PDB file of C-alpha atoms in Angstrom:
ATOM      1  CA  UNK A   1      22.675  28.758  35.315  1.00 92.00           C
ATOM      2  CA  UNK A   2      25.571  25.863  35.371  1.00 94.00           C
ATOM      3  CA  UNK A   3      23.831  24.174  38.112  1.00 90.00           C
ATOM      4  CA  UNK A   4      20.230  24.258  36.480  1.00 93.00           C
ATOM      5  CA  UNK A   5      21.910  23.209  33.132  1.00 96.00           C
ATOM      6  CA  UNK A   6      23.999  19.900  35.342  1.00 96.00           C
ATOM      7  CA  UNK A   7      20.593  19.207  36.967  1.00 93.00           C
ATOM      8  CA  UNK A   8      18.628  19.183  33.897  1.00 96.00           C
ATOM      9  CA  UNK A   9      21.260  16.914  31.654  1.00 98.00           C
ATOM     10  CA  UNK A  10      21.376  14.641  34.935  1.00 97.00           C
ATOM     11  CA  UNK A  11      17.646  14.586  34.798  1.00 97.00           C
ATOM     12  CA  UNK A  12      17.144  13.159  31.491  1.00 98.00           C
ATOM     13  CA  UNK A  13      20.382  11.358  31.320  1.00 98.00           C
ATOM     14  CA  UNK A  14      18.703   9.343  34.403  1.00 98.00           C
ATOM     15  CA  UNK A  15      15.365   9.042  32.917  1.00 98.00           C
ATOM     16  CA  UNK A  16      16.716   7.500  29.885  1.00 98.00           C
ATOM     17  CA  UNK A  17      18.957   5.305  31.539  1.00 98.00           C
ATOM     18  CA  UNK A  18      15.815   4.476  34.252  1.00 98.00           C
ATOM     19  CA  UNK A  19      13.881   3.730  31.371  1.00 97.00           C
ATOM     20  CA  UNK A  20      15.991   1.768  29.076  1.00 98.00           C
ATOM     21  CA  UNK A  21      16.778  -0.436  32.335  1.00 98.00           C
ATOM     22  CA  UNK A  22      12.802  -0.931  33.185  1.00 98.00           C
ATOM     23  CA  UNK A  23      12.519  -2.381  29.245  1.00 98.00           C
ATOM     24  CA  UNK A  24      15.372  -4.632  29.858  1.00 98.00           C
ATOM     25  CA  UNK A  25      14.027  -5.820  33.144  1.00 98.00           C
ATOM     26  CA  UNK A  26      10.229  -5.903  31.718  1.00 97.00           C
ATOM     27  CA  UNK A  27      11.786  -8.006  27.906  1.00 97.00           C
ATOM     28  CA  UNK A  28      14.035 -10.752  30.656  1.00 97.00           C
ATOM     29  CA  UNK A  29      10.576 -11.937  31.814  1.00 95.00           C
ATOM     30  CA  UNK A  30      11.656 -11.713  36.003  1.00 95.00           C
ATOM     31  CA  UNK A  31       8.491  -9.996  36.520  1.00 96.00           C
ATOM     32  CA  UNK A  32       6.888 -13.051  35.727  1.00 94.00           C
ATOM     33  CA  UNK A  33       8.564 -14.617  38.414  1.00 93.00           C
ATOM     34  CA  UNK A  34       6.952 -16.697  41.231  1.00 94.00           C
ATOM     35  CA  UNK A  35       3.796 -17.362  38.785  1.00 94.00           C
ATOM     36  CA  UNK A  36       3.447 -13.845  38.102  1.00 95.00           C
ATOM     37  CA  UNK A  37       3.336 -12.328  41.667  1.00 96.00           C
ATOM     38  CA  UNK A  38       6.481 -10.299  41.465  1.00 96.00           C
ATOM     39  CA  UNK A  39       4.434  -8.290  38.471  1.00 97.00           C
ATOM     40  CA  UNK A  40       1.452  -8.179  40.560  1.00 97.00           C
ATOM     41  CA  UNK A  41       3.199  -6.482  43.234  1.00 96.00           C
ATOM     42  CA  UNK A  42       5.680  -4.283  41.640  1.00 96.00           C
ATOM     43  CA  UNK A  43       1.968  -2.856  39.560  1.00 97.00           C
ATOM     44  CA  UNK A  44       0.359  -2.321  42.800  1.00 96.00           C
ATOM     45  CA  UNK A  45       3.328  -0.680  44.181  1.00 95.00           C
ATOM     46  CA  UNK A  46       3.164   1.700  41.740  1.00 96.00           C
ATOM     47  CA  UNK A  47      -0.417   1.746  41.672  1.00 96.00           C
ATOM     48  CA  UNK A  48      -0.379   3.300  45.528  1.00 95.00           C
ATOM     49  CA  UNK A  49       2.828   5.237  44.609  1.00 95.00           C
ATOM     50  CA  UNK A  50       0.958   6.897  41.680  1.00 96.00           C
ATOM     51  CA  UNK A  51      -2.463   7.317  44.127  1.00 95.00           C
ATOM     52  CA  UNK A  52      -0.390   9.893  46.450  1.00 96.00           C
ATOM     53  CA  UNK A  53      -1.414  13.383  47.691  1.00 97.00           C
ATOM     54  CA  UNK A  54       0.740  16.155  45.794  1.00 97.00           C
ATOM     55  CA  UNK A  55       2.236  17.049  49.489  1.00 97.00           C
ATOM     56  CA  UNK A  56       2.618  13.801  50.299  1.00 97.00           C
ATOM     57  CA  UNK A  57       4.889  12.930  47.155  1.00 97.00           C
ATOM     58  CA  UNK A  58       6.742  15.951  48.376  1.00 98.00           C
ATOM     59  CA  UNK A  59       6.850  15.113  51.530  1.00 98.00           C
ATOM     60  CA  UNK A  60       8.079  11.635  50.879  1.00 97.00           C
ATOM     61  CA  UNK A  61      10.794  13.319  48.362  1.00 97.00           C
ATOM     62  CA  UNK A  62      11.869  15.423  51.086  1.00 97.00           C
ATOM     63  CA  UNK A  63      12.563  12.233  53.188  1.00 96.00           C
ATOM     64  CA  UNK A  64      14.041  10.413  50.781  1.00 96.00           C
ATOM     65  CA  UNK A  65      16.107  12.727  49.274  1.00 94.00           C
ATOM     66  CA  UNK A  66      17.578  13.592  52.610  1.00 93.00           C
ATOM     67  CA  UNK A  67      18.162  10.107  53.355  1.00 95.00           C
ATOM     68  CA  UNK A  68      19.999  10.095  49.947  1.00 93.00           C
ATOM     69  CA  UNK A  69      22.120  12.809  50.504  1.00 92.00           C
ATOM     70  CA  UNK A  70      23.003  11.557  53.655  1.00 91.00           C
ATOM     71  CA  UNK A  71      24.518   8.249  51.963  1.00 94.00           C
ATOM     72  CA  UNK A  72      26.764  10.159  49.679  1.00 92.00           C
ATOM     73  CA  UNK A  73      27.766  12.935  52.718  1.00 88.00           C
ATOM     74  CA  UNK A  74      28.634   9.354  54.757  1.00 92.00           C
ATOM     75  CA  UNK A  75      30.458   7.860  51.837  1.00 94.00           C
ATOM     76  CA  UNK A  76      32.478  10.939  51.048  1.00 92.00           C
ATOM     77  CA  UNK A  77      34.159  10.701  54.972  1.00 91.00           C
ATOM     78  CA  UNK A  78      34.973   6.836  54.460  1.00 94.00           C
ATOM     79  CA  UNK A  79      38.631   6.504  53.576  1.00 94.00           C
ATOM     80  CA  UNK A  80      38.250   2.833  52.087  1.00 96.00           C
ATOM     81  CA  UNK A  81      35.616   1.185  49.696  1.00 96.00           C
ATOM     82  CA  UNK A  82      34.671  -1.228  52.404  1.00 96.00           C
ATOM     83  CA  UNK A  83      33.969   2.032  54.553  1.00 96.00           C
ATOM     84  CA  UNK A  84      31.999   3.465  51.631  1.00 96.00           C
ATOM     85  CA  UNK A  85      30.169   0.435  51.383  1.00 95.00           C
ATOM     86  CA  UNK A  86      29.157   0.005  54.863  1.00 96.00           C
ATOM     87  CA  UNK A  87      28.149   3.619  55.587  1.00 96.00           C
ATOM     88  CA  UNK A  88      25.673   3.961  52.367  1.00 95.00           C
ATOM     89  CA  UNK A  89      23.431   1.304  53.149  1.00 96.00           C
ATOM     90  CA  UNK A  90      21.534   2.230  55.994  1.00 96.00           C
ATOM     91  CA  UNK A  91      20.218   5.353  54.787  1.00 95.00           C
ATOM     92  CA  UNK A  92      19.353   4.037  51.308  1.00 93.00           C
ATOM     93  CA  UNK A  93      18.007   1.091  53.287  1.00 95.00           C
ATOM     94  CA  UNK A  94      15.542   3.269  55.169  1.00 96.00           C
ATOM     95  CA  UNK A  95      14.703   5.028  52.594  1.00 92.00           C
ATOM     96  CA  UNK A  96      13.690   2.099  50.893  1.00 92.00           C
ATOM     97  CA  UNK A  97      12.131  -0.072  53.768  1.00 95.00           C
ATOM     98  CA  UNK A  98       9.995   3.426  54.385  1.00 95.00           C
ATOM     99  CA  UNK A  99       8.692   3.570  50.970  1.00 93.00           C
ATOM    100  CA  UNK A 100       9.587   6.932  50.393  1.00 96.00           C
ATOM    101  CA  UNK A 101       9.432   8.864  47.281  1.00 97.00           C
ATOM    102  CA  UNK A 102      13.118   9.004  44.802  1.00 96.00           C
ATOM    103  CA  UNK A 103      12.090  10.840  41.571  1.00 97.00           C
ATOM    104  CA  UNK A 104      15.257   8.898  40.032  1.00 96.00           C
ATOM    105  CA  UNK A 105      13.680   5.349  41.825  1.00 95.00           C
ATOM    106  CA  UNK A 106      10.029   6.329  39.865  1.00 97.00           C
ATOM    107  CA  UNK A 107      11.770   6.635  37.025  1.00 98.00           C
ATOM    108  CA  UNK A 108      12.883   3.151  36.625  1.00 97.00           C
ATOM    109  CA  UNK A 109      10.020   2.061  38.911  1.00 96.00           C
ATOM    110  CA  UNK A 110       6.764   3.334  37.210  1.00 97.00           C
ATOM    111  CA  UNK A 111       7.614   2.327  33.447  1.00 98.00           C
ATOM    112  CA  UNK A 112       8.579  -1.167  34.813  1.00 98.00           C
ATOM    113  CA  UNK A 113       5.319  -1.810  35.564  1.00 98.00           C
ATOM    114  CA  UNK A 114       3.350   0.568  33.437  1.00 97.00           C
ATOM    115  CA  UNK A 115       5.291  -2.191  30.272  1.00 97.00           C
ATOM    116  CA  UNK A 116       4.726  -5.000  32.385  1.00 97.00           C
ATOM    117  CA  UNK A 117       1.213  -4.449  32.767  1.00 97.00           C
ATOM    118  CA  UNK A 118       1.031  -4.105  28.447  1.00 95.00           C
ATOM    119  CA  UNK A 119       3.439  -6.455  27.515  1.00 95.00           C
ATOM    120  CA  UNK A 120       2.298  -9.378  30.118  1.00 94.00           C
ATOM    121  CA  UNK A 121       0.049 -11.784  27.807  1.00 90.00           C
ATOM    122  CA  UNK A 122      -2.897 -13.390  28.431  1.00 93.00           C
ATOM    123  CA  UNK A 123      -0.992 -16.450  30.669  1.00 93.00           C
ATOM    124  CA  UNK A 124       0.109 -14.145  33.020  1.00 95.00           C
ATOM    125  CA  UNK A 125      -3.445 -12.531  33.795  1.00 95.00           C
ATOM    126  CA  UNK A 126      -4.493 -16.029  34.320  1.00 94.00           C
ATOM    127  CA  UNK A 127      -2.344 -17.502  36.287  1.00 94.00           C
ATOM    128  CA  UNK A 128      -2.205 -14.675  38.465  1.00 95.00           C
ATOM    129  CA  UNK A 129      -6.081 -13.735  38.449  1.00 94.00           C
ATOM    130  CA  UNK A 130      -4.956  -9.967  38.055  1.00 94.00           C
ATOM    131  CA  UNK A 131      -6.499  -7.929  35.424  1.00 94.00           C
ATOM    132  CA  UNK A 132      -4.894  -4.907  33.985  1.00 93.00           C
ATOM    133  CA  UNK A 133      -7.892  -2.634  34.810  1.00 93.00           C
ATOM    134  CA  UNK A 134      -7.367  -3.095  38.074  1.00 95.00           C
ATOM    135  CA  UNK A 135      -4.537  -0.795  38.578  1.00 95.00           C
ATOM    136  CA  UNK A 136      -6.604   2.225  38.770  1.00 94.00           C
ATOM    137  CA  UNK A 137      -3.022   4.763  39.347  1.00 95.00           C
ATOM    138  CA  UNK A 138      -0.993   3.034  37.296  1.00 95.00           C
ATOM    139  CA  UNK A 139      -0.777   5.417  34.184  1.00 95.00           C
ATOM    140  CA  UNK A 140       1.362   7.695  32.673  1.00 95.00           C
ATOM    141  CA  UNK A 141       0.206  10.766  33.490  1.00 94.00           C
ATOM    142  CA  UNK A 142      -0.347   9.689  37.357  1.00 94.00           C
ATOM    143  CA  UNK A 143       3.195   8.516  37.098  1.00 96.00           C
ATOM    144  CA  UNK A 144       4.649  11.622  35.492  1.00 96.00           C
ATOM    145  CA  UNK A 145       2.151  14.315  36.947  1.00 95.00           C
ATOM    146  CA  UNK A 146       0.690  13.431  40.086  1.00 95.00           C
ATOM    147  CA  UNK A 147       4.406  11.166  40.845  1.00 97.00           C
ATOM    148  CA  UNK A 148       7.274  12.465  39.045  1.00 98.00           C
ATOM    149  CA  UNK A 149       6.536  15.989  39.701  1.00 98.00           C
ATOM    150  CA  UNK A 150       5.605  16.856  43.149  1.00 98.00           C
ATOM    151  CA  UNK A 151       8.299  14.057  44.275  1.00 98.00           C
ATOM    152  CA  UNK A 152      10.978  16.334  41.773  1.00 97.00           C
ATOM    153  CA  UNK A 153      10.046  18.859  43.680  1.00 97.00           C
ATOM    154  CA  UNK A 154      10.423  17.142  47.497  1.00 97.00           C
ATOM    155  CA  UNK A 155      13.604  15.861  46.482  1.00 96.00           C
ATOM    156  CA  UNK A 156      15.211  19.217  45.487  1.00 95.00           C
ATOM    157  CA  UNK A 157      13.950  20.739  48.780  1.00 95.00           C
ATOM    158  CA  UNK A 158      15.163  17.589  50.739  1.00 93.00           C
ATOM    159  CA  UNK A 159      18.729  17.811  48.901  1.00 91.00           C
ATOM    160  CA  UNK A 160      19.490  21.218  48.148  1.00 88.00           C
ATOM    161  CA  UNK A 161      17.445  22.859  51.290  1.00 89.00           C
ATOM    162  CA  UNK A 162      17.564  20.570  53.922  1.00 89.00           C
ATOM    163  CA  UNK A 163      20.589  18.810  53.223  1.00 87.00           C
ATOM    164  CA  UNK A 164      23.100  21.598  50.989  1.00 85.00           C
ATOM    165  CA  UNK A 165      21.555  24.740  52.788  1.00 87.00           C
ATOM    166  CA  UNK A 166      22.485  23.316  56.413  1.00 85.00           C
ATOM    167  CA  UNK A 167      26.052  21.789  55.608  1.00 83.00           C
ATOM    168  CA  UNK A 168      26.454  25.082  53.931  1.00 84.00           C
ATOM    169  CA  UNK A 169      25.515  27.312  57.238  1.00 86.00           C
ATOM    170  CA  UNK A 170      27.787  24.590  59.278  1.00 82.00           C
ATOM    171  CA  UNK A 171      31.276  24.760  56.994  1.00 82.00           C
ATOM    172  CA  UNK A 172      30.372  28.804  56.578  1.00 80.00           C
ATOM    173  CA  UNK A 173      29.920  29.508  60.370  1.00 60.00           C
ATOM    174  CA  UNK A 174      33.019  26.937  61.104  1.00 59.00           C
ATOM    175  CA  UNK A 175      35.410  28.860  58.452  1.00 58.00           C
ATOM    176  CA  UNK A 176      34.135  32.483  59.331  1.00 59.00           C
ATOM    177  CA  UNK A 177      35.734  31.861  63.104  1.00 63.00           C
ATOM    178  CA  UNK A 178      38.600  33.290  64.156  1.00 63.00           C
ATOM    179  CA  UNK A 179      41.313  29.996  64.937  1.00 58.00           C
TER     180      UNK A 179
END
């Protein structure tokens, strides 16, 4: 019950924060950057990411999530910040450069460009010859049904499965042996 009650505050504490931080992002005007392409590509980003399979969001959430927990495992053997710092980025970096599927990443991700795409004015569809319609998955409920969920539910599986479950057999096995 603790752990579903942590994982739940966690949740929306993140979504919150993920949101407030794709407003702030969205109100500074950077996604207008580079006459407007930097919009344009962070709507069609989303756009494919909210045009997935259900099992491939979780699959991707498995990946990523694994990747994830990976990081923090690496970062909790480093001894000194520079250590920490050199041992998260690879996995987060491949999790990244794959384009796999953080529920935490959509969070911030998705309502970047879902308040890009209606708070951009008319300059920035002309200049950039994009029109709003065109982002056929880019809605909420693609983002938060056919995204947020079955990627929620890959990540889970990748961290607390695939990740917790094995470290869990490995430090149980190890401290069940006889010295």
């Amino acid at each position: 019950r603790a752990l579903l009650r942590n994982w739940l505050v966690v949740y929306v504490s993140n979504f919150v924060g993920a949101g407030a931080t794709a407003a702030l992002v969205v109100l500074s005007g950077r996604l207008s950057a580079g006459d407007g392409s930097v919009g344009v590509r962070a709507m069609a980003t989303a756009d494919a990411k909210g045009g997935l399979a259900f099992g491939e969001a979780i699959v991707s959430g498995v990946l990523a999530n694994c990747l994830v927990c990976l990081a923090v495992w690496m970062t909790l053997s480093a001894r000194t910040l520079t250590d920490k710092v050199l041992v998260i980025v690879p996995p987060v970096a491949a999790f990244v450069a794959a384009g796999f599927e953080h529920s935490v990443a959509n969070m911030y991700f998705f309502p970047a460009a879902l308040l890009h795409r209606e708070w951009a004015g008319d300059d920035f569809w002309a200049v950039t010859g994009a029109a709003p319609d065109q982002f056929t998955d880019l809605g909420w409920g693609e983002f938060l049904l056919d995204n947020l969920v079955p990627v929620t539910i890959g990540n889970i599986v990748g961290g607390a499965v695939l990740v917790g479950l094995v470290y869990w057999f490995v430090y149980r096995s190890r401290a069940a042996q006889p010295d």
